[in-house]
Amino acid sequence: EADIYQTPRYLVIGTGKKITLECSQTMGHDKMYWYQQDPGMELHLIHYSYGVNSTEKGDLSSESTVSRIRTEHFPLTLESARPSHTSQYLCASRDRGAGGYTFGSGTRLTVV
Amino acid sequence: GIQVEQSPPDLILQEGANSTLRCNFSDSVNNLQWFHQNPWGQLINLFYIPSGTKQNGRLSATTVATERYSLLYISSSQTTDSGVYFCAGGNGAGSYQLTFGKGTKLSVIP
């Protein structure tokens, strides 16, 4: 079944740790996105990619980085986590034609 | 970038009631989507509707692109409709990047 997967679902880590949030999709979509969402708030775009070896920063300044070495994989890395990074991170993908986004289930990150 | 305004911010409905949610855009959009976020945080795409009207069961949406707004209709609401409804839009070369509104939090009570 074609879908988009995010792991881990929940993560609690200490300040200063390096973490990678995984996002993979099996739909062959060329466009992928990372959004950050605080509880009860709107989503903010932090990174996007239009294909392999293409990555751009979004509207919201973020200390995270992304890579797109394979079409299906779009991981997000925080080199040194801080409590201000506590949030939900949502990954999405979209085909090149007209159509809506498909979102993953999200990763709820807590930095203590 | 474009600004997205949603109304109302909160809505409480009795089960079986109908409702209309509104989304206004500060500029024209050629990519407009409605989403439902359930209480567990999962975002589900409801409609891709840059213009015109679409229906899916008890939900329907209408976008009037020339007047920069979109409406989401929920008929015969059920408790499972509870959650947050977001609209999002994009335009021009950045139409693939969506700007989200703050959402309408809907609570349907039995």
Tab-separated table of C-alpha atoms in Angstrom, chain A residues 9 31 33 35 37 40-43 45 48 50 59 88 90 94 96-101 103-105 108, chain B residues 31 33 35 37 39-45 47-48 84 86 93-103:
chain	number	residue	atom	x	y	z
A	9	ARG	CA	6.363	8.474	16.499
A	31	LYS	CA	8.073	16.746	-3.910
A	33	TYR	CA	8.154	18.733	2.760
A	35	TYR	CA	6.472	21.157	8.603
A	37	GLN	CA	3.613	22.408	14.386
A	40	GLY	CA	-2.975	23.724	18.662
A	41	MET	CA	-1.163	25.979	16.231
A	42	GLU	CA	-0.746	26.280	12.480
A	43	LEU	CA	1.876	24.420	10.462
A	45	LEU	CA	7.186	25.016	6.434
A	48	TYR	CA	11.230	21.200	1.107
A	50	TYR	CA	11.566	19.025	-5.442
A	59	ASP	CA	9.499	30.183	5.658
A	88	GLN	CA	5.623	18.061	16.326
A	90	LEU	CA	5.222	16.489	10.031
A	94	ARG	CA	3.047	15.427	-3.381
A	96	ARG	CA	4.281	16.521	-9.741
A	97	GLY	CA	0.787	16.684	-11.173
A	98	ALA	CA	-2.232	18.370	-9.611
A	99	GLY	CA	-3.318	16.916	-6.321
A	100	GLY	CA	-3.186	17.213	-2.573
A	101	TYR	CA	-0.504	16.587	-0.014
A	103	PHE	CA	1.059	13.657	5.390
A	104	GLY	CA	2.833	11.191	7.623
A	105	SER	CA	1.690	10.566	11.201
A	108	ARG	CA	6.371	14.390	18.571
B	31	ASN	CA	-3.149	25.553	-5.040
B	33	GLN	CA	-6.305	22.415	0.065
B	35	PHE	CA	-7.197	19.217	5.804
B	37	GLN	CA	-6.318	16.952	11.864
B	39	PRO	CA	-7.150	14.407	17.997
B	40	TRP	CA	-4.116	12.140	17.533
B	41	GLY	CA	-2.431	14.669	15.255
B	42	GLN	CA	-2.871	12.887	11.921
B	43	LEU	CA	-3.517	15.261	9.009
B	44	ILE	CA	-5.874	13.994	6.326
B	45	ASN	CA	-6.271	15.739	2.988
B	47	PHE	CA	-9.988	18.431	-0.803
B	48	TYR	CA	-7.631	19.800	-3.400
B	84	VAL	CA	-9.003	20.916	13.674
B	86	PHE	CA	-6.957	23.673	8.214
B	93	ALA	CA	6.199	29.638	-8.664
B	94	GLY	CA	5.844	28.588	-5.041
B	95	SER	CA	2.430	27.042	-5.509
B	96	TYR	CA	3.725	23.686	-4.369
B	97	GLN	CA	4.597	25.215	-0.973
B	98	LEU	CA	1.528	25.653	1.156
B	99	THR	CA	0.879	28.389	3.711
B	100	PHE	CA	-1.507	27.191	6.411
B	101	GLY	CA	-4.179	29.078	8.307
B	102	LYS	CA	-4.485	28.847	12.081
B	103	GLY	CA	-7.311	26.343	11.794
